[in-house]
XYZ file of C-alpha atoms in Angstrom:
774
model
C -4.278 -55.122 50.255
C -7.718 -55.195 51.764
C -11.333 -55.808 51.037
C -13.612 -52.936 50.243
C -12.508 -52.749 46.638
C -15.164 -55.175 45.478
C -18.111 -52.898 45.129
C -19.824 -54.705 42.298
C -23.520 -55.367 42.583
C -22.980 -59.082 41.976
C -20.586 -59.440 44.896
C -22.873 -57.571 47.229
C -25.822 -59.740 46.275
C -23.726 -62.885 46.677
C -22.581 -62.003 50.198
C -26.019 -60.860 51.233
C -27.631 -64.101 50.133
C -24.903 -66.176 51.770
C -25.230 -64.369 55.051
C -29.014 -64.578 55.116
C -28.974 -68.267 54.254
C -26.288 -69.316 56.717
C -26.413 -66.864 59.582
C -30.083 -66.005 59.844
C -32.228 -68.782 58.466
C -33.272 -71.453 60.937
C -36.466 -73.372 60.082
C -36.800 -74.665 63.622
C -37.812 -71.338 65.096
C -38.928 -67.825 64.170
C -36.199 -65.187 63.885
C -34.589 -64.350 67.188
C -35.791 -61.290 69.014
C -34.384 -59.299 71.860
C -35.388 -60.132 75.387
C -38.648 -58.425 76.184
C -39.354 -57.304 72.599
C -42.589 -58.488 70.997
C -43.064 -60.031 67.573
C -45.584 -58.280 65.357
C -47.935 -60.518 63.434
C -47.183 -63.593 65.541
C -49.505 -63.703 68.586
C -48.068 -67.055 69.745
C -44.552 -65.637 70.034
C -43.297 -65.097 73.567
C -40.166 -63.177 74.600
C -37.304 -65.203 76.010
C -37.350 -65.645 79.769
C -34.351 -63.932 81.354
C -34.251 -65.960 84.526
C -32.624 -69.216 85.511
C -32.341 -69.938 89.240
C -29.638 -72.552 88.652
C -27.570 -70.014 86.700
C -27.826 -67.426 89.453
C -27.066 -69.932 92.194
C -24.050 -71.256 90.318
C -22.352 -67.920 89.741
C -23.140 -66.579 93.176
C -21.414 -69.622 94.642
C -18.423 -69.220 92.316
C -18.073 -65.574 93.409
C -16.961 -64.355 89.997
C -17.962 -60.855 91.145
C -18.338 -59.302 94.618
C -21.700 -59.804 96.283
C -22.438 -56.080 96.343
C -22.206 -55.956 92.518
C -24.561 -58.854 91.889
C -27.681 -56.772 91.193
C -25.837 -54.606 88.645
C -24.330 -57.703 87.051
C -27.573 -59.658 86.643
C -29.473 -56.547 85.561
C -26.989 -55.907 82.767
C -27.200 -59.533 81.622
C -30.936 -59.071 81.049
C -30.485 -56.082 78.746
C -30.010 -56.379 74.976
C -26.406 -56.240 73.825
C -25.368 -52.985 72.082
C -24.259 -53.389 68.477
C -20.579 -52.888 67.703
C -18.433 -52.989 64.587
C -14.819 -52.614 63.520
C -13.318 -50.711 60.572
C -10.909 -52.561 58.306
C -7.810 -50.352 58.431
C -6.275 -52.162 55.455
C -9.142 -51.373 53.068
C -8.823 -48.773 50.335
C -11.582 -46.561 51.720
C -10.498 -46.636 55.372
C -10.050 -42.869 55.709
C -13.361 -42.137 53.949
C -15.277 -44.411 56.309
C -13.661 -42.897 59.395
C -14.507 -39.409 58.165
C -18.091 -40.371 57.374
C -18.598 -41.870 60.832
C -17.029 -38.966 62.679
C -18.401 -36.060 60.669
C -21.716 -37.324 59.333
C -23.300 -40.185 61.226
C -22.095 -39.280 64.693
C -23.679 -35.847 64.484
C -26.815 -36.871 62.618
C -27.638 -39.728 64.987
C -27.426 -37.494 68.017
C -29.832 -35.075 66.297
C -32.296 -37.576 64.825
C -32.626 -39.974 67.755
C -34.550 -38.176 70.462
C -34.862 -40.888 73.121
C -32.380 -41.912 75.800
C -30.091 -43.384 73.127
C -29.479 -40.049 71.440
C -26.628 -38.791 73.586
C -23.379 -40.383 72.457
C -25.408 -42.693 70.209
C -22.252 -43.813 68.441
C -18.710 -43.623 69.793
C -15.342 -45.314 69.387
C -14.457 -48.026 71.893
C -11.761 -46.346 74.006
C -9.637 -49.478 74.434
C -9.395 -50.481 70.759
C -6.270 -49.058 69.039
C -6.706 -46.331 66.469
C -10.425 -45.745 67.131
C -11.153 -48.590 64.719
C -13.922 -50.210 66.800
C -17.240 -48.435 67.403
C -20.035 -48.889 69.926
C -23.709 -48.076 69.321
C -26.275 -47.392 72.010
C -28.681 -49.682 70.160
C -29.080 -53.419 69.987
C -29.094 -55.073 66.579
C -32.863 -55.450 66.805
C -33.342 -51.787 67.654
C -31.049 -50.852 64.809
C -33.271 -52.744 62.382
C -36.558 -51.323 63.678
C -35.811 -47.657 64.337
C -36.746 -45.637 61.228
C -34.382 -42.851 62.235
C -31.512 -45.314 61.980
C -32.464 -46.712 58.581
C -29.786 -44.947 56.531
C -27.098 -45.792 59.061
C -28.226 -49.423 59.162
C -28.007 -49.620 55.366
C -24.532 -48.120 55.527
C -23.417 -50.784 58.000
C -24.838 -53.621 55.914
C -23.295 -52.348 52.694
C -19.830 -51.782 54.124
C -19.885 -55.095 55.979
C -20.733 -56.995 52.802
C -17.712 -55.652 50.920
C -15.280 -55.998 53.837
C -14.799 -52.374 54.828
C -16.213 -53.055 58.288
C -16.984 -56.165 60.332
C -19.995 -56.312 62.629
C -18.730 -58.142 65.686
C -19.348 -58.220 69.419
C -16.927 -55.935 71.255
C -15.466 -58.528 73.635
C -14.947 -60.907 70.716
C -12.425 -58.413 69.317
C -10.236 -58.600 72.418
C -8.319 -61.933 72.116
C -6.541 -61.150 68.795
C -5.272 -57.868 70.243
C -3.322 -59.705 72.953
C -1.518 -61.843 70.370
C 0.708 -58.866 69.516
C 0.787 -59.874 65.847
C 3.782 -58.791 63.758
C 3.969 -58.521 59.919
C 6.077 -61.694 59.529
C 4.211 -63.975 61.934
C 2.725 -67.347 61.109
C -0.604 -67.487 62.980
C -2.954 -70.388 63.704
C -6.629 -69.823 64.522
C -7.558 -73.256 65.867
C -11.362 -72.964 66.066
C -11.902 -70.203 63.550
C -15.497 -70.333 62.250
C -17.447 -68.194 61.635
C -14.372 -66.070 60.998
C -14.662 -62.654 62.656
C -11.431 -63.108 64.611
C -9.707 -64.598 61.567
C -10.715 -61.521 59.575
C -9.335 -59.365 62.378
C -5.991 -61.207 62.194
C -5.894 -60.661 58.425
C -6.537 -56.959 58.967
C -3.535 -56.839 61.281
C -1.081 -58.478 58.894
C -2.260 -56.377 55.914
C -2.587 -53.053 57.709
C 0.849 -51.666 56.798
C 1.077 -53.328 53.369
C 1.347 -51.109 50.292
C -0.789 -51.774 47.167
C 0.646 -54.542 45.018
C 2.667 -56.053 47.853
C 1.978 -58.937 50.217
C 3.046 -59.337 53.844
C 5.350 -62.174 54.871
C 2.803 -63.314 57.427
C 0.438 -66.270 57.173
C -2.892 -67.146 58.798
C -4.081 -70.750 59.006
C -7.765 -70.824 59.972
C -9.055 -74.225 61.060
C -12.473 -75.610 61.884
C -13.777 -79.107 62.543
C -17.037 -78.754 60.624
C -17.131 -78.547 56.824
C -20.241 -76.364 56.715
C -18.735 -73.945 59.198
C -15.574 -73.900 57.077
C -17.738 -72.694 54.202
C -19.039 -69.896 56.406
C -15.459 -69.085 57.389
C -14.463 -68.924 53.722
C -17.343 -66.547 52.871
C -16.390 -64.320 55.785
C -12.709 -64.097 54.914
C -13.239 -63.721 51.157
C -14.214 -60.128 51.860
C -10.555 -59.522 52.694
C -9.148 -60.563 49.294
C -5.988 -62.078 50.735
C -3.354 -64.436 49.374
C -1.993 -65.129 52.879
C -4.736 -67.418 54.200
C -5.164 -71.192 54.353
C -8.455 -72.688 55.607
C -8.212 -76.244 56.948
C -10.748 -78.784 58.199
C -9.441 -80.755 61.181
C -10.310 -81.501 64.770
C -8.434 -78.796 66.627
C -7.163 -81.221 69.276
C -5.737 -83.417 66.494
C -4.406 -80.718 64.169
C -1.782 -82.548 62.102
C 1.912 -81.950 62.527
C 3.947 -81.496 59.356
C 7.529 -82.455 60.172
C 9.654 -83.181 57.121
C 12.234 -85.092 59.192
C 9.744 -87.939 59.584
C 9.269 -88.403 55.871
C 12.742 -88.159 54.364
C 16.394 -88.428 55.360
C 18.546 -85.461 56.272
C 20.450 -85.724 52.990
C 17.344 -84.940 50.916
C 16.232 -82.007 53.058
C 16.758 -78.456 51.814
C 17.554 -76.259 54.797
C 16.423 -73.208 52.839
C 12.887 -74.616 52.753
C 10.310 -74.874 55.524
C 11.056 -78.018 57.567
C 8.059 -78.247 59.856
C 4.846 -76.370 60.480
C 5.005 -74.246 63.609
C 3.399 -70.950 64.509
C 4.562 -67.698 66.083
C 1.076 -67.024 67.401
C -1.836 -69.339 68.221
C -5.394 -68.182 68.881
C -7.140 -70.853 70.919
C -10.722 -69.588 71.156
C -12.198 -72.920 72.163
C -15.737 -74.349 72.098
C -17.486 -73.404 75.315
C -20.878 -73.258 77.007
C -21.247 -69.671 75.776
C -23.083 -68.221 78.760
C -21.174 -64.972 78.313
C -23.271 -64.359 75.183
C -26.591 -64.428 77.018
C -27.264 -60.766 76.144
C -27.243 -61.413 72.405
C -28.557 -64.991 72.659
C -31.212 -64.792 75.401
C -32.324 -68.369 74.723
C -29.229 -69.317 76.730
C -31.194 -68.499 79.895
C -33.483 -71.442 79.248
C -30.834 -73.932 78.161
C -28.066 -73.261 80.650
C -27.001 -75.868 83.213
C -23.804 -76.551 85.137
C -23.094 -79.746 83.229
C -22.422 -77.822 80.023
C -19.074 -76.543 81.235
C -18.098 -79.839 82.865
C -18.703 -81.704 79.622
C -16.429 -79.400 77.624
C -13.535 -79.048 80.052
C -11.562 -82.039 78.822
C -11.876 -81.060 75.160
C -10.789 -77.516 75.973
C -7.649 -78.814 77.676
C -6.793 -81.044 74.728
C -7.241 -78.250 72.172
C -5.136 -75.870 74.263
C -2.380 -78.453 74.669
C -2.344 -79.129 70.939
C -2.022 -75.405 70.316
C 0.866 -75.220 72.738
C 2.570 -78.086 70.913
C 2.259 -76.233 67.593
C 3.577 -72.974 69.055
C 7.183 -71.983 68.392
C 9.526 -71.471 71.314
C 9.270 -67.767 72.097
C 5.737 -67.636 70.715
C 2.515 -66.464 72.332
C -0.818 -68.258 72.601
C -4.106 -66.694 73.676
C -6.660 -69.009 75.290
C -10.174 -67.569 75.364
C -13.834 -68.444 75.839
C -17.124 -66.549 75.901
C -18.025 -68.406 79.089
C -17.942 -67.162 82.676
C -17.441 -70.669 84.094
C -14.111 -71.190 85.940
C -14.197 -74.901 85.020
C -13.853 -73.837 81.383
C -11.481 -70.974 82.114
C -9.100 -70.913 85.077
C -9.219 -74.693 85.467
C -8.081 -75.171 81.854
C -5.278 -72.616 82.175
C -4.100 -74.224 85.421
C -4.015 -77.636 83.726
C -1.961 -76.222 80.838
C 0.572 -74.824 83.316
C 0.615 -78.075 85.289
C 1.292 -80.203 82.211
C 3.836 -77.862 80.636
C 5.829 -77.040 83.746
C 8.513 -74.398 83.314
C 8.183 -74.481 79.525
C 5.148 -72.170 79.593
C 4.438 -68.951 81.471
C 1.112 -67.230 82.081
C 1.869 -63.620 81.169
C 0.842 -60.530 83.081
C -0.633 -58.268 80.394
C -2.292 -55.779 82.722
C -0.320 -52.951 81.101
C -1.639 -53.797 77.610
C -4.895 -52.146 76.491
C -5.071 -50.122 79.734
C -8.528 -48.700 78.988
C -10.080 -52.170 78.760
C -11.889 -52.920 82.028
C -11.008 -56.430 83.164
C -11.088 -58.455 86.390
C -8.304 -60.786 87.574
C -8.789 -64.537 87.276
C -9.983 -66.650 90.209
C -7.645 -68.732 92.351
C -10.389 -70.822 93.946
C -13.651 -72.269 92.676
C -15.894 -75.284 93.026
C -17.309 -77.916 90.724
C -21.041 -78.654 90.630
C -22.238 -82.068 89.554
C -25.758 -83.470 89.837
C -26.896 -80.929 92.400
C -23.807 -81.264 94.607
C -20.862 -78.924 95.117
C -17.314 -80.244 95.375
C -14.289 -78.238 96.443
C -11.721 -81.019 96.058
C -11.631 -84.002 93.767
C -11.282 -86.471 96.618
C -14.852 -85.683 97.689
C -16.313 -86.629 94.308
C -18.218 -89.958 94.490
C -16.246 -92.846 93.079
C -18.680 -93.521 90.239
C -18.355 -89.882 89.049
C -14.563 -89.640 89.114
C -14.296 -90.710 85.514
C -16.458 -87.707 84.611
C -15.382 -85.049 87.113
C -11.623 -85.034 86.533
C -8.922 -83.688 88.885
C -8.041 -80.962 86.369
C -11.400 -79.281 87.004
C -10.263 -78.313 90.510
C -7.855 -75.559 91.572
C -5.027 -77.881 92.653
C -5.470 -80.304 89.756
C -4.738 -83.160 92.149
C -6.707 -86.366 92.511
C -6.398 -89.809 94.026
C -3.679 -92.055 92.593
C -6.098 -94.379 90.820
C -7.312 -91.632 88.467
C -4.389 -89.201 88.270
C -3.072 -88.802 84.732
C 0.441 -88.140 83.534
C 1.159 -84.481 82.893
C 3.732 -84.605 80.128
C 3.109 -83.362 76.632
C 5.017 -83.153 73.388
C 5.850 -80.534 70.822
C 4.491 -80.863 67.324
C 7.677 -82.427 65.981
C 7.816 -85.122 68.687
C 4.514 -86.846 67.978
C 2.988 -89.233 65.510
C -0.254 -91.137 65.081
C -1.291 -93.635 67.742
C -4.170 -96.109 67.783
C -5.245 -97.344 71.188
C -6.965 -100.351 69.586
C -10.348 -101.951 70.162
C -9.516 -103.002 73.724
C -8.652 -99.450 74.714
C -11.831 -98.114 73.135
C -13.953 -100.640 75.006
C -12.423 -99.481 78.288
C -13.418 -95.915 77.445
C -17.029 -96.687 76.704
C -18.043 -96.959 80.351
C -17.497 -93.285 81.116
C -18.367 -91.615 77.842
C -22.078 -91.023 78.202
C -21.533 -89.379 81.575
C -18.441 -87.451 80.606
C -20.363 -85.241 78.219
C -23.017 -83.783 80.469
C -23.406 -80.983 78.032
C -21.958 -78.912 75.323
C -23.124 -75.697 73.856
C -22.362 -73.106 71.323
C -21.984 -69.364 71.316
C -24.834 -68.562 69.043
C -26.921 -65.806 67.697
C -29.414 -68.402 66.574
C -30.961 -71.262 68.552
C -28.437 -73.537 70.264
C -29.732 -76.921 71.324
C -27.848 -78.875 73.985
C -28.754 -82.437 74.908
C -27.354 -82.955 78.389
C -27.272 -86.678 78.869
C -28.566 -87.952 82.177
C -25.602 -90.145 83.023
C -27.647 -92.344 85.349
C -25.689 -93.602 88.346
C -25.908 -97.126 89.748
C -28.984 -97.613 91.931
C -27.016 -97.521 95.158
C -25.804 -93.998 94.354
C -28.977 -92.396 93.049
C -30.007 -90.758 96.288
C -26.534 -89.436 96.999
C -26.606 -85.616 97.091
C -23.653 -84.663 99.243
C -21.884 -81.322 99.109
C -18.202 -80.921 99.855
C -17.296 -78.242 102.375
C -13.559 -78.387 101.695
C -11.994 -75.944 99.236
C -8.556 -75.450 97.749
C -6.560 -72.720 96.040
C -4.451 -72.876 92.926
C -0.725 -72.305 93.288
C -0.490 -70.813 89.809
C -0.703 -67.033 89.207
C -4.200 -67.238 87.762
C -4.843 -63.621 88.728
C -2.986 -62.833 85.487
C -5.953 -64.177 83.543
C -8.590 -61.658 82.487
C -12.336 -61.759 83.039
C -14.475 -59.247 81.201
C -17.843 -58.845 82.887
C -20.861 -57.122 81.269
C -21.558 -54.339 83.732
C -18.042 -52.870 83.591
C -18.266 -51.499 80.050
C -21.748 -52.504 78.848
C -20.575 -55.551 76.903
C -20.784 -59.324 76.849
C -18.638 -61.547 79.046
C -15.305 -63.064 78.036
C -12.264 -64.820 79.466
C -8.709 -64.403 78.157
C -5.353 -65.850 79.187
C -2.047 -65.076 77.458
C 0.647 -67.765 77.536
C 4.303 -67.614 76.476
C 6.349 -70.654 75.478
C 9.893 -70.508 76.845
C 11.210 -73.927 75.839
C 10.187 -77.153 74.087
C 7.655 -79.248 75.930
C 8.631 -82.373 77.852
C 8.759 -85.721 76.051
C 9.156 -88.008 79.071
C 6.754 -90.754 80.123
C 4.658 -90.545 76.959
C 3.819 -94.227 77.066
C 2.461 -93.960 80.615
C 0.311 -90.993 79.613
C -1.183 -92.785 76.605
C -2.030 -95.808 78.746
C -3.587 -93.804 81.553
C -5.468 -91.093 79.620
C -9.026 -91.809 78.610
C -10.332 -91.168 75.122
C -13.714 -91.278 73.468
C -14.457 -93.814 70.743
C -15.545 -92.732 67.302
C -19.158 -93.859 67.636
C -19.595 -91.886 70.852
C -18.021 -88.696 69.501
C -20.287 -88.924 66.489
C -23.298 -89.157 68.782
C -22.060 -86.172 70.803
C -21.625 -84.008 67.712
C -25.073 -85.008 66.461
C -26.634 -84.189 69.830
C -24.926 -80.814 70.004
C -25.936 -79.984 66.445
C -23.525 -79.135 63.671
C -25.567 -76.131 62.531
C -24.975 -73.969 65.581
C -23.401 -70.858 64.228
C -22.895 -67.396 65.609
C -22.011 -64.537 63.358
C -19.500 -63.308 65.917
C -18.302 -66.128 68.167
C -16.506 -69.222 67.020
C -18.020 -72.108 68.902
C -17.865 -75.493 67.266
C -19.377 -78.687 68.636
C -15.984 -80.353 68.556
C -15.637 -84.062 69.124
C -14.336 -84.784 72.598
C -11.266 -86.940 72.116
C -8.775 -87.054 74.976
C -5.575 -87.856 73.168
C -3.313 -84.871 73.673
C -0.234 -86.866 72.848
C -1.726 -88.254 69.642
C -0.756 -85.109 67.827
C 0.079 -86.125 64.312
C -2.735 -88.666 64.071
C -5.267 -88.518 61.276
C -8.760 -87.293 62.052
C -11.635 -89.755 62.203
C -13.067 -90.159 58.743
C -10.649 -87.686 57.178
C -8.565 -90.315 55.432
C -9.393 -93.561 53.763
C -6.894 -95.335 55.980
C -7.063 -95.508 59.755
C -4.341 -94.264 62.047
C -1.532 -96.689 62.820
C 0.680 -97.430 65.815
C 3.936 -96.219 64.341
C 5.474 -94.102 67.068
C 9.191 -93.817 66.403
C 11.686 -94.407 69.201
C 13.311 -91.040 68.544
C 10.131 -89.029 68.751
C 8.154 -90.784 71.463
C 10.567 -93.208 73.127
C 8.236 -96.021 72.124
C 10.133 -98.920 70.566
C 7.980 -100.958 68.209
C 8.923 -103.971 66.163
C 7.739 -102.725 62.766
C 8.236 -106.105 61.136
C 5.971 -107.707 63.723
C 3.360 -104.982 63.486
C 3.514 -104.733 59.702
C 4.005 -100.989 59.918
C 6.112 -100.586 56.785
C 3.286 -101.734 54.545
C 0.731 -99.693 56.441
C 2.811 -96.531 56.124
C 3.292 -97.022 52.378
C -0.418 -97.554 51.817
C -1.255 -94.497 53.886
C 1.109 -92.286 51.881
C -0.373 -93.503 48.621
C -3.861 -92.710 49.863
C -2.749 -89.266 51.037
C -1.769 -87.974 47.605
C -4.537 -85.426 47.275
C -7.146 -87.961 48.271
C -8.935 -86.210 51.107
C -12.493 -87.390 50.843
C -14.705 -84.737 49.269
C -11.921 -82.148 48.995
C -10.207 -81.201 45.731
C -6.406 -81.380 45.840
C -4.242 -78.253 45.697
C -2.167 -78.304 42.506
C 0.600 -75.886 41.548
C -0.347 -74.442 38.157
C 2.622 -74.888 35.794
C 1.084 -74.674 32.330
C 3.725 -72.439 30.724
C 1.736 -71.860 27.535
C -1.258 -70.508 29.442
C 0.882 -68.461 31.811
C 2.831 -66.881 28.948
C -0.381 -65.969 27.128
C -1.734 -64.270 30.254
C 1.505 -62.366 30.856
C 1.666 -61.254 27.232
C -1.990 -60.258 26.926
C -2.070 -58.101 30.071
C 1.560 -56.968 29.890
C 2.315 -58.177 33.431
C 5.702 -56.881 34.598
C 8.496 -59.288 35.455
C 8.623 -57.810 38.961
C 5.343 -59.575 39.785
C 6.317 -63.153 40.756
C 4.146 -65.851 39.177
C 6.299 -68.972 39.276
C 5.344 -71.123 42.256
C 2.590 -68.700 43.271
C -0.248 -69.974 41.065
C -2.395 -72.876 42.239
C -5.601 -74.541 41.163
C -7.914 -77.224 42.533
C -8.162 -79.161 39.256
C -5.299 -81.521 38.249
C -6.474 -81.438 34.620
C -4.956 -78.164 33.395
C -7.049 -78.211 30.213
C -10.201 -77.844 32.295
C -8.962 -75.368 34.892
C -11.601 -72.692 35.476
C -9.968 -70.667 38.245
C -6.358 -69.868 39.094
C -5.442 -68.673 42.574
C -2.457 -66.640 43.736
C -0.701 -67.505 46.996
C 1.874 -65.599 48.999
C 5.418 -66.877 49.547
C 4.468 -67.948 53.078
C 1.533 -70.011 51.788
C 3.699 -71.436 48.998
C 6.204 -72.716 51.573
C 3.472 -74.443 53.571
C 2.013 -76.037 50.434
C 5.388 -77.411 49.373
C 5.935 -78.813 52.860
C 2.458 -80.321 52.892
C 3.113 -82.140 49.621
C 6.411 -83.531 50.915
C 4.793 -84.942 54.067
C 1.937 -86.632 52.226
C -0.680 -83.862 52.270
C -1.457 -84.148 55.949
C -3.285 -80.821 55.884
C -6.865 -81.019 54.666
C -7.093 -77.686 52.856
C -10.583 -76.476 52.004
C -9.618 -73.033 50.708
C -6.553 -70.939 50.070
C -5.178 -68.116 48.015
C -6.629 -65.213 46.099
C -8.605 -65.842 42.923
C -6.670 -63.930 40.276
C -7.627 -65.395 36.856
C -10.844 -67.005 35.582
C -11.456 -68.830 32.321
C -13.612 -66.897 29.869
C -15.416 -67.719 26.665
C -15.081 -64.956 24.096
C -17.297 -64.705 21.016
C -14.782 -62.343 19.444
C -11.944 -64.820 19.768
C -9.784 -63.290 22.480
C -6.134 -64.400 22.307
C -6.247 -64.982 26.089
C -8.601 -67.572 27.564
C -8.438 -66.107 31.084
C -9.854 -62.864 32.366
C -8.798 -60.930 35.452
C -10.697 -61.640 38.647
C -12.081 -58.697 40.612
C -10.757 -60.236 43.842
C -7.166 -60.337 42.610
C -7.186 -57.081 40.651
C -6.033 -54.812 43.546
C -2.897 -56.936 43.918
C -2.158 -57.212 40.187
C -3.159 -53.713 39.049
C 0.220 -51.969 39.665
C 1.900 -54.522 37.385
C -0.489 -54.389 34.368
C 0.727 -52.463 31.303
C -1.772 -53.591 28.622
C -5.561 -53.788 28.362
C -5.877 -50.863 30.775
C -7.695 -47.535 30.294
C -8.039 -44.367 32.392
C -11.485 -42.780 32.218
C -12.876 -39.407 33.198
C -15.518 -39.296 35.911
C -18.392 -38.862 33.455
C -17.306 -41.690 31.147
C -16.662 -43.930 34.145
C -20.152 -43.154 35.415
C -21.668 -44.002 32.041
C -19.866 -47.344 32.033
C -21.512 -48.134 35.355
C -24.925 -46.910 34.256
C -25.328 -48.413 30.807
C -25.008 -51.980 29.656
C -23.446 -51.060 26.295
C -21.848 -47.869 24.988
C -20.621 -47.259 21.457
C -17.081 -45.939 21.190
C -18.095 -42.606 19.555
C -20.537 -41.953 22.416
C -17.862 -41.472 25.060
C -17.524 -37.847 26.166
C -13.731 -38.079 26.021
C -13.031 -38.836 22.332
C -9.462 -39.945 23.074
C -10.766 -42.448 25.608
C -13.117 -43.864 22.956
C -10.244 -44.241 20.491
C -8.091 -46.030 23.070
C -10.968 -48.342 23.950
C -11.564 -49.274 20.322
C -7.876 -50.162 19.950
C -7.945 -52.782 22.707
C -7.747 -56.454 21.869
C -10.980 -58.439 22.329
C -11.282 -59.773 25.856
C -10.962 -58.487 29.405
C -9.769 -54.959 30.137
C -9.422 -52.700 33.171
C -10.876 -49.201 33.428
C -9.396 -46.948 36.108
C -11.081 -43.763 37.285
C -8.947 -40.681 36.869
C -9.041 -38.129 39.650
C -12.513 -36.783 40.112
C -15.848 -37.622 41.658
C -18.797 -39.574 40.338
C -22.257 -38.071 40.840
C -24.430 -40.418 42.853
């Protein structure tokens, strides 16, 4: 069941307007151009500079590529990024699109384009399975401006809008492929917006599904920013899926839903879902985004070494939360569009250090053999305020709260700053509040700890790198450490994709396997020793980074930097009316608390009352159980009993008399919803399900108050026995051409008679075999 079946003019206009408004419009600057390309009609416009001495110095020192390849590497970074796209193999017109690309456009482009781009102007990416991903020898700007490419450009826009293809950077398609998704997997995309990778995951679970059937799989797509969630929803709506839930949480604090914490064993139904865990986790974290410099050349101007340092701690916390939510035996992919080892290998090494033998970094060199990749680094340095450091011990004392031991290959630091390495699985954790005293202790290092953040963006990305002024006695200190160290972990199993290998952007990928539950020891020591960022500071950081930084292909979110890996089931700041409490149970966290003394019983009761569909600004998810309405729909459309409706219909309006839209959810989504209700609606759900029925107002007095939705029709069509007609090609064409047609005017007289016999209200017209003249 795929997208591509919504070909109505209204839908196309809707998606086009949404994309232009959200992805392209930015009042702070003129539309982005390619590096070196002029802007007609704007004499003040200057092309982006493609030089940054600090950038070149940094990556030469890190030795991410051999010295003899440096000129090829930097030269490729200064060239515009070729456009790429992927075909949706689950869409109805998949074979037609493949044929059109191979037989029509591939030949015509080579003939029409006479410059250096003509030869092999369009070709499949050799490493993507099934020839589903295609590479163009043109940048997106060139594609828009070249008159010879106009028809092909219109084709791409049209098919992208209806979900038949997705325009996405080639390297951005890589991480989901290493998840090895199966049809029954529950998958979490932790930092999902704007949604290209989420759409790719949905393609995978729907690819082998027959019309009228749903896979057993589930995708939960999460993002911290509400506006970016809206973009994510618009992106994934093209898929028309009932197997998706979109949530709005901080990734590092994604809530755990463990039924054992909320009711006794006697009231638990073992046949139902007991806790929310995932077979696969995509952890494509916020990063500095310097691997996207080819498509976002403004990155040359903004880049500095502090950007990666400021994000490292958040990246670790998100990755650890993902590992806690991963099932034993599951696979997690950690990825960034950054080339910085502090954001890449250092994070992976810290995951392995904290998880011990429970997690393995997989060697996936045999997977996707035609994908050119480089092994991960085993040694690197950290740059801070103009100085290089090879070991944490050489970092000045006043900077040790900012430059953490985990940024270095060994992950070791002096005893006064070393943190505990233990973590917990999703079902072992609950909310924890460090209190005002703990927050005051954190304030001293916050402004320095976030030297920078950035976003992978196609538009302008503004980064305010705070100065972090040192005490006067340190200001002239500019020492550089000469000592270096190597990591003991097999980081060569990580993958670095560099631009000059296959004419792409840059990316980093690591594939991790969870062998056993994570360690629960010494949680109290970790909570006491680990630093966290208070709410007022994280709010300032998010404001500085800008919440409107959006790329149409990469999913970077200016996440709030909160270092509380072990605070897994805690509520997000501002998400709930009540604040998080200190109720760690002795069974789950080995923290014994006198609840009577702390008043936790009352706090927990109040919190549960406030959680009953009371997420601020978000409508609750309600199972639709109005039997009278459901029976009228089933009777009017003749829906077969084999199509399950009970427990699969939901709405966002608790007042059933005013319900405007009814959504259909898969069995996997239904199970999660039921669990979420039982645990007090811990998940903040912004979107879910497939719109299948919409309320209608009929002047002719239709016996059914709901019409079929175009989004849900492909799923429901095999089960409809009434209000359905089969038209010849000519009559079908006339229905599309003319606003009204009288029954006697149909070419097929029998079709006209059948149409006149229908009850007033919604009906479905299906094209019989044949072609429509265009």
